Amino acid sequence: MSNKFVYVFGASKTEGSADMKNLLGGKGANLAEMCRLGISVPPGLTISTEACTVYTEKGAESIQKLLDAEVRQGVAFLEKEMGKKFGDAADPLLVSVRSGSRASMPGMMDTILNLGLNDEAVEGLANKSGNERFAWDSYRRFIQMYGDVVMGLKPESKEDHDPFEAIIDELKEKKGVELDTDLDVNDLKEMVAAFKGMIKSRLGREFPNDPWEQLWGSVMAVFQSWNNDRAVFYRQMNDIPGSWGTAVNVQSMVFGNLGQNSGTGVAFTRDAASGEDIFNGEFLINAQGEDVVAGIRTPQQITLEGSTRWADLAQVSELDRRTKYPSLEEIMPEIYQQLLKTETALENHYKDMQDIEFTIQEGKLWMLQTRSAKRTGAALVRTSMEMLAQGLIDEKTALLRVGADRLNELLHPVFDGQAVKKARLIAGGLPASPGAATGQVVFFADEAEAWVAKGKDVILVRQETSPEDLRGMVVAKGILTARGGMTSHAAVVARGMGKCCVSGAGSVRVDPKARTMTIEGVVYNEGDWISLDGSTGKVYEGKVPTKDAELSGDFGKLMELADRYKRLAIRANADSPEDAKVARNFGAVGIGLCRTEHMFFEGDRIKSVREMILAQDEAGRRSALAKLLPMQRGDFEGLFVEMAGLPVTIRLLDPPLHEFLPHDEANQRAMAAEMGISYDEIKHRVDDLHEANPMMGHRGCRLGISYPEITEMQSRAIIEAALNTKAKGVDVRVEIMVPLVGTVREFNAQAKVIRDTIEVVFAERGTHMNYLLGTMIETPRGALVADSIGKQAEFFSFGTNDLTQMTLGFSRDDIGKFLPDYLKDGMYEQDPFQSIDQKGVGLLVKMAVEKGRAARPGIKLGVCGEHGGDPASIDFFHRVGLDYVSCSPFRVPIARLAAAQAAIGQ
Ligand code: ADP
Ligand code: MG
Ligand code: MG
């Protein structure tokens, strides 16, 4: 740490620059940079983030002592630049105090304007400016901001109105006027007296008259705000370390409230919602600070085009527009031209879309801020591709600038932004699966199906979901659960389906018996309309209109560009031709995982599956399996046709058998009746199949080892489907995958059944074809002995979900109980089921990759767990040298971009 804490910026001297964000914060660094570019910026000084760190460690008194001389020097610099004296009663130098950390943190601390005013200086300002109303307006604003931000005069309860605004409202009412700007100088004097009186009576302290006391109070308040609840929470949400600290900017004031020739505004160099390359923004005449965003007065548009577009939307006639809300372009054409020049210069300089703040003081333009603009995912894509086309940035920058996860927003239907603003927010949960959904509440999966069959749109509301709810989830527009995290069943399944889901909405009390849900005392019945925003986790009452996601041409261009840079191939996890089609459209180059058991749930098949499970002996099982064979074969044929020319990896049956049986008495009785068996027998068999820990029980290849006839049937279905499809001239590329292998003997045993069956089919048909036979690597032992397995298996697909469960010893279905604490306390940095635990599980993957390649050079290596769609995990998989990742169809574009970013980053 250096012992210099204060850096000045101004026309004659500037010590900072844009690359000093860590030290000066984003705002300070960019103000300095603008000065360097010769743009007119009111001079100021920046107290570095290091001072904030000292404040946090040693307290206010120590840091003030350390800063005193430098701050005085800095203020002397401002005085020289402005030709005014800080604290001078006749012609006071006024300043603003503004916070600003490395990363922009909205709402961390409110800005203080007009600091340096007191009862004497306000008269001086009035005399000097010849504008008494302006002086008192500035003074009342200062007291209001300082009283709130530094002295801490807040509403008494959250239901209460802001106490300062309450006084203003009273005054306006008394005078019978609508706007602040309608109050005259005497009203403002009365307001000042009332503000000060309230501060005295409520806080027992006087409003400070001494400008230096005001200044130090504000600086310390900014440092203090770094650790307020809002800031801490925001940092947690965005992974910003508390050690960064905030800088403080003390800047000479320029005044937008000096009359009709003054004003203040904010602007974007491009459109933040659509990304369109069009300069746009809003301003207010005779206003200061954040009046524009505060929404007290209707702001006017900066450009004429923006103004006419706005009038169209706001249904304002052209006459009204021109007379009441003219654009800056119309009323101050010269200022407008300057602003246009400045915004272009800034965008060209930073090579990114900027968000700028400015003030006009009596016909002179001052810039007060510039930063990279926050924008929607769609706008990110469009601005990046257009800036690339415009030669502003290169290909790598264009690819790196779009956060891969932001593409989510482009892939699902979304709520109409305007409609959301009007909607009533009733609950919030985890944004488990993005998208927008509107429907009628139902509480049961079967009822969801029944309602949808009648043509209704439903939202399935559950305490939490289980695999038995799958069918209801498939038909529902969206899923809302009261419990469960981001990797809960509902969340994982919903993401796989690209279905909107909000999970873990804690305030929702589901009473399935009464068929109601209660949220903060309000009861919602079956059939009531609600809307879910899966991207924000918000739940709204009623129907909120949606609009289709738009896949613009730029999105396609970005994907093509990504494909040119990435090394990893992107496949999809898909079980049906429909999913496969979505995946292909999104650019998947194969199926990395087809879960055959998902096909078992469809239609009448579950009956034959249950018959197989309940069979007493092999003969019984074989006869049930014979019924399943044509159905599976048909499914595979559909998949092969859809994926013509691309590899399809089919996994043999994986889950424990009891997942296919009903667990409640009513359904067991229904099943007994249907199958003509006694209820007791069914109950007995279900109890028999019960396992203490099914995740590590009778599943995966263990099923095929106990019941080779299942493997036989599935192998036959796969290869017959492949031959049938091939006979139609389709290029079929089959990969058969054995799950949950821990020792090479398991693999060999299953491989023998598969190969023998396939040879029989080849002989029957008098033909043959190529196929690959490989294995999942998803048990830690499997990874440890990957060399011996690699000698036998032709490919590995890392099942990182199971590998994570077993390596960490975390049951995925139970993590809800402890993972939140774990994440809060930093035991793990991220949910290891969402983003792969690189140091632990990742090490096993890395080792198995090396062992596999050593055993079989050229072995195909991929991953098919949930992690296959997570950008940070994809980066890791790229680095360990996998050939492909496989993710849910809706994440394919995200994975394509993430794979390109991984390749560029390396
Ligand atoms: P935020 O981080 O919330 O945007 P800022 O520090 O940018 O807060 O301040 C908000 C607004 O206050 C600015 O957009 C500008 O309009 C006004 N402001 C800040 N400093 C000055 C100044 N020195 N002169 C005039 N207006 C200022
Ligand atoms: Mg603010
Ligand atoms: Mg700002």
mmCIF file of N, CA, C and O in Angstrom, residues 667-714:
data_model
loop_
_atom_site.group_PDB
_atom_site.id
_atom_site.type_symbol
_atom_site.label_atom_id
_atom_site.label_comp_id
_atom_site.label_asym_id
_atom_site.label_seq_id
_atom_site.Cartn_x
_atom_site.Cartn_y
_atom_site.Cartn_z
ATOM 1 N N ASN A 667 -52.783 -45.968 -5.159
ATOM 2 C CA ASN A 667 -52.230 -46.318 -6.459
ATOM 3 C C ASN A 667 -51.822 -47.781 -6.533
ATOM 4 O O ASN A 667 -51.898 -48.405 -7.593
ATOM 5 N N GLN A 668 -51.387 -48.319 -5.399
ATOM 6 C CA GLN A 668 -51.032 -49.737 -5.387
ATOM 7 C C GLN A 668 -52.276 -50.593 -5.614
ATOM 8 O O GLN A 668 -52.250 -51.594 -6.325
ATOM 9 N N ARG A 669 -53.374 -50.175 -4.996
ATOM 10 C CA ARG A 669 -54.629 -50.923 -5.182
ATOM 11 C C ARG A 669 -55.079 -50.844 -6.639
ATOM 12 O O ARG A 669 -55.499 -51.839 -7.235
ATOM 13 N N ALA A 670 -54.950 -49.633 -7.203
ATOM 14 C CA ALA A 670 -55.345 -49.473 -8.607
ATOM 15 C C ALA A 670 -54.498 -50.380 -9.493
ATOM 16 O O ALA A 670 -55.002 -51.047 -10.400
ATOM 17 N N MET A 671 -53.231 -50.429 -9.190
ATOM 18 C CA MET A 671 -52.323 -51.255 -9.983
ATOM 19 C C MET A 671 -52.666 -52.736 -9.832
ATOM 20 O O MET A 671 -52.681 -53.496 -10.814
ATOM 21 N N ALA A 672 -52.984 -53.134 -8.599
ATOM 22 C CA ALA A 672 -53.360 -54.527 -8.347
ATOM 23 C C ALA A 672 -54.581 -54.913 -9.182
ATOM 24 O O ALA A 672 -54.600 -55.954 -9.847
ATOM 25 N N ALA A 673 -55.565 -54.039 -9.162
ATOM 26 C CA ALA A 673 -56.799 -54.314 -9.909
ATOM 27 C C ALA A 673 -56.473 -54.461 -11.398
ATOM 28 O O ALA A 673 -56.941 -55.388 -12.065
ATOM 29 N N GLU A 674 -55.647 -53.546 -11.899
ATOM 30 C CA GLU A 674 -55.339 -53.544 -13.312
ATOM 31 C C GLU A 674 -54.581 -54.804 -13.734
ATOM 32 O O GLU A 674 -54.797 -55.353 -14.809
ATOM 33 N N MET A 675 -53.679 -55.260 -12.845
ATOM 34 C CA MET A 675 -52.839 -56.383 -13.223
ATOM 35 C C MET A 675 -53.421 -57.725 -12.791
ATOM 36 O O MET A 675 -52.843 -58.777 -13.081
ATOM 37 N N GLY A 676 -54.526 -57.657 -12.060
ATOM 38 C CA GLY A 676 -55.144 -58.889 -11.599
ATOM 39 C C GLY A 676 -54.305 -59.615 -10.567
ATOM 40 O O GLY A 676 -54.234 -60.842 -10.543
ATOM 41 N N ILE A 677 -53.621 -58.879 -9.730
ATOM 42 C CA ILE A 677 -52.832 -59.465 -8.642
ATOM 43 C C ILE A 677 -53.385 -58.902 -7.338
ATOM 44 O O ILE A 677 -54.024 -57.846 -7.353
ATOM 45 N N SER A 678 -53.094 -59.589 -6.246
ATOM 46 C CA SER A 678 -53.641 -59.070 -4.990
ATOM 47 C C SER A 678 -52.832 -57.863 -4.539
ATOM 48 O O SER A 678 -51.649 -57.733 -4.832
ATOM 49 N N TYR A 679 -53.518 -56.994 -3.812
ATOM 50 C CA TYR A 679 -52.878 -55.795 -3.282
ATOM 51 C C TYR A 679 -51.701 -56.174 -2.380
ATOM 52 O O TYR A 679 -50.640 -55.556 -2.420
ATOM 53 N N ASP A 680 -51.914 -57.227 -1.588
ATOM 54 C CA ASP A 680 -50.860 -57.657 -0.658
ATOM 55 C C ASP A 680 -49.577 -58.038 -1.391
ATOM 56 O O ASP A 680 -48.479 -57.728 -0.941
ATOM 57 N N GLU A 681 -49.784 -58.710 -2.499
ATOM 58 C CA GLU A 681 -48.615 -59.145 -3.247
ATOM 59 C C GLU A 681 -47.821 -57.943 -3.758
ATOM 60 O O GLU A 681 -46.590 -57.916 -3.699
ATOM 61 N N ILE A 682 -48.560 -56.958 -4.238
ATOM 62 C CA ILE A 682 -47.899 -55.742 -4.739
ATOM 63 C C ILE A 682 -47.166 -55.047 -3.602
ATOM 64 O O ILE A 682 -46.001 -54.660 -3.720
ATOM 65 N N LYS A 683 -47.882 -54.902 -2.505
ATOM 66 C CA LYS A 683 -47.293 -54.209 -1.366
ATOM 67 C C LYS A 683 -46.023 -54.946 -0.917
ATOM 68 O O LYS A 683 -44.998 -54.321 -0.639
ATOM 69 N N HIS A 684 -46.122 -56.249 -0.906
ATOM 70 C CA HIS A 684 -45.003 -57.079 -0.499
ATOM 71 C C HIS A 684 -43.793 -56.831 -1.413
ATOM 72 O O HIS A 684 -42.674 -56.647 -0.957
ATOM 73 N N ARG A 685 -44.052 -56.811 -2.705
ATOM 74 C CA ARG A 685 -42.967 -56.644 -3.666
ATOM 75 C C ARG A 685 -42.344 -55.247 -3.551
ATOM 76 O O ARG A 685 -41.127 -55.083 -3.636
ATOM 77 N N VAL A 686 -43.200 -54.243 -3.335
ATOM 78 C CA VAL A 686 -42.680 -52.877 -3.172
ATOM 79 C C VAL A 686 -41.801 -52.821 -1.926
ATOM 80 O O VAL A 686 -40.699 -52.267 -1.951
ATOM 81 N N ASP A 687 -42.293 -53.421 -0.839
ATOM 82 C CA ASP A 687 -41.510 -53.426 0.400
ATOM 83 C C ASP A 687 -40.177 -54.134 0.191
ATOM 84 O O ASP A 687 -39.140 -53.733 0.700
ATOM 85 N N ASP A 688 -40.271 -55.218 -0.581
ATOM 86 C CA ASP A 688 -39.100 -56.009 -0.915
ATOM 87 C C ASP A 688 -38.020 -55.190 -1.610
ATOM 88 O O ASP A 688 -36.836 -55.339 -1.364
ATOM 89 N N LEU A 689 -38.486 -54.341 -2.500
ATOM 90 C CA LEU A 689 -37.555 -53.544 -3.306
ATOM 91 C C LEU A 689 -37.051 -52.317 -2.557
ATOM 92 O O LEU A 689 -36.154 -51.623 -3.025
ATOM 93 N N HIS A 690 -37.659 -52.057 -1.392
ATOM 94 C CA HIS A 690 -37.269 -50.877 -0.635
ATOM 95 C C HIS A 690 -35.783 -50.927 -0.312
ATOM 96 O O HIS A 690 -35.243 -51.953 0.070
ATOM 97 N N GLU A 691 -35.118 -49.791 -0.464
ATOM 98 C CA GLU A 691 -33.698 -49.739 -0.153
ATOM 99 C C GLU A 691 -33.421 -48.581 0.794
ATOM 100 O O GLU A 691 -34.058 -47.533 0.692
ATOM 101 N N ALA A 692 -32.456 -48.795 1.693
ATOM 102 C CA ALA A 692 -32.119 -47.735 2.644
ATOM 103 C C ALA A 692 -31.494 -46.559 1.912
ATOM 104 O O ALA A 692 -31.724 -45.411 2.234
ATOM 105 N N ASN A 693 -30.699 -46.853 0.896
ATOM 106 C CA ASN A 693 -30.021 -45.786 0.169
ATOM 107 C C ASN A 693 -30.014 -46.119 -1.315
ATOM 108 O O ASN A 693 -29.023 -46.607 -1.856
ATOM 109 N N PRO A 694 -31.131 -45.861 -1.986
ATOM 110 C CA PRO A 694 -31.288 -46.298 -3.378
ATOM 111 C C PRO A 694 -30.202 -45.750 -4.304
ATOM 112 O O PRO A 694 -29.817 -46.401 -5.262
ATOM 113 N N MET A 695 -29.708 -44.577 -3.975
ATOM 114 C CA MET A 695 -28.686 -43.973 -4.829
ATOM 115 C C MET A 695 -27.460 -44.884 -4.944
ATOM 116 O O MET A 695 -26.787 -44.931 -5.965
ATOM 117 N N MET A 696 -27.193 -45.618 -3.857
ATOM 118 C CA MET A 696 -26.060 -46.540 -3.890
ATOM 119 C C MET A 696 -26.534 -47.987 -3.817
ATOM 120 O O MET A 696 -25.814 -48.864 -3.350
ATOM 121 N N GLY A 697 -27.744 -48.205 -4.286
ATOM 122 C CA GLY A 697 -28.329 -49.537 -4.158
ATOM 123 C C GLY A 697 -28.309 -50.329 -5.457
ATOM 124 O O GLY A 697 -27.350 -50.272 -6.234
ATOM 125 N N HIS A 698 -29.405 -51.025 -5.682
ATOM 126 C CA HIS A 698 -29.503 -51.925 -6.831
ATOM 127 C C HIS A 698 -29.880 -51.125 -8.077
ATOM 128 O O HIS A 698 -31.059 -51.000 -8.415
ATOM 129 N N ARG A 699 -28.895 -50.598 -8.724
ATOM 130 C CA ARG A 699 -29.152 -49.758 -9.899
ATOM 131 C C ARG A 699 -27.943 -49.826 -10.830
ATOM 132 O O ARG A 699 -26.955 -50.486 -10.553
ATOM 133 N N GLY A 700 -28.054 -49.085 -11.943
ATOM 134 C CA GLY A 700 -26.958 -49.053 -12.911
ATOM 135 C C GLY A 700 -26.689 -50.434 -13.480
ATOM 136 O O GLY A 700 -27.606 -51.251 -13.632
ATOM 137 N N CYS A 701 -25.425 -50.735 -13.763
ATOM 138 C CA CYS A 701 -25.101 -52.027 -14.366
ATOM 139 C C CYS A 701 -25.403 -53.175 -13.414
ATOM 140 O O CYS A 701 -25.481 -54.328 -13.833
ATOM 141 N N ARG A 702 -25.605 -52.836 -12.135
ATOM 142 C CA ARG A 702 -25.945 -53.907 -11.181
ATOM 143 C C ARG A 702 -27.255 -54.582 -11.567
ATOM 144 O O ARG A 702 -27.448 -55.774 -11.324
ATOM 145 N N LEU A 703 -28.178 -53.812 -12.168
ATOM 146 C CA LEU A 703 -29.445 -54.396 -12.623
ATOM 147 C C LEU A 703 -29.179 -55.400 -13.736
ATOM 148 O O LEU A 703 -29.689 -56.518 -13.730
ATOM 149 N N GLY A 704 -28.363 -54.991 -14.679
ATOM 150 C CA GLY A 704 -28.065 -55.848 -15.824
ATOM 151 C C GLY A 704 -27.270 -57.083 -15.426
ATOM 152 O O GLY A 704 -27.318 -58.106 -16.106
ATOM 153 N N ILE A 705 -26.525 -56.940 -14.344
ATOM 154 C CA ILE A 705 -25.756 -58.096 -13.886
ATOM 155 C C ILE A 705 -26.690 -59.102 -13.218
ATOM 156 O O ILE A 705 -26.620 -60.310 -13.453
ATOM 157 N N SER A 706 -27.658 -58.592 -12.425
ATOM 158 C CA SER A 706 -28.651 -59.491 -11.824
ATOM 159 C C SER A 706 -29.612 -60.033 -12.878
ATOM 160 O O SER A 706 -30.014 -61.181 -12.817
ATOM 161 N N TYR A 707 -29.997 -59.161 -13.802
ATOM 162 C CA TYR A 707 -31.003 -59.554 -14.796
ATOM 163 C C TYR A 707 -30.461 -59.284 -16.200
ATOM 164 O O TYR A 707 -30.842 -58.319 -16.861
ATOM 165 N N PRO A 708 -29.569 -60.149 -16.703
ATOM 166 C CA PRO A 708 -28.960 -59.886 -18.026
ATOM 167 C C PRO A 708 -30.015 -59.746 -19.123
ATOM 168 O O PRO A 708 -29.766 -59.100 -20.142
ATOM 169 N N GLU A 709 -31.189 -60.338 -18.904
ATOM 170 C CA GLU A 709 -32.219 -60.270 -19.955
ATOM 171 C C GLU A 709 -32.667 -58.829 -20.217
ATOM 172 O O GLU A 709 -33.109 -58.496 -21.312
ATOM 173 N N ILE A 710 -32.524 -57.945 -19.211
ATOM 174 C CA ILE A 710 -32.861 -56.535 -19.455
ATOM 175 C C ILE A 710 -31.845 -55.930 -20.431
ATOM 176 O O ILE A 710 -32.204 -55.286 -21.418
ATOM 177 N N THR A 711 -30.587 -56.175 -20.158
ATOM 178 C CA THR A 711 -29.526 -55.683 -21.050
ATOM 179 C C THR A 711 -29.698 -56.260 -22.460
ATOM 180 O O THR A 711 -29.549 -55.558 -23.459
ATOM 181 N N GLU A 712 -30.035 -57.534 -22.491
ATOM 182 C CA GLU A 712 -30.252 -58.200 -23.779
ATOM 183 C C GLU A 712 -31.351 -57.499 -24.573
ATOM 184 O O GLU A 712 -31.182 -57.168 -25.742
ATOM 185 N N MET A 713 -32.497 -57.275 -23.918
ATOM 186 C CA MET A 713 -33.613 -56.632 -24.608
ATOM 187 C C MET A 713 -33.202 -55.257 -25.104
ATOM 188 O O MET A 713 -33.457 -54.892 -26.255
ATOM 189 N N GLN A 714 -32.535 -54.491 -24.252
ATOM 190 C CA GLN A 714 -32.188 -53.126 -24.654
ATOM 191 C C GLN A 714 -31.164 -53.117 -25.798
ATOM 192 O O GLN A 714 -31.281 -52.334 -26.728
#
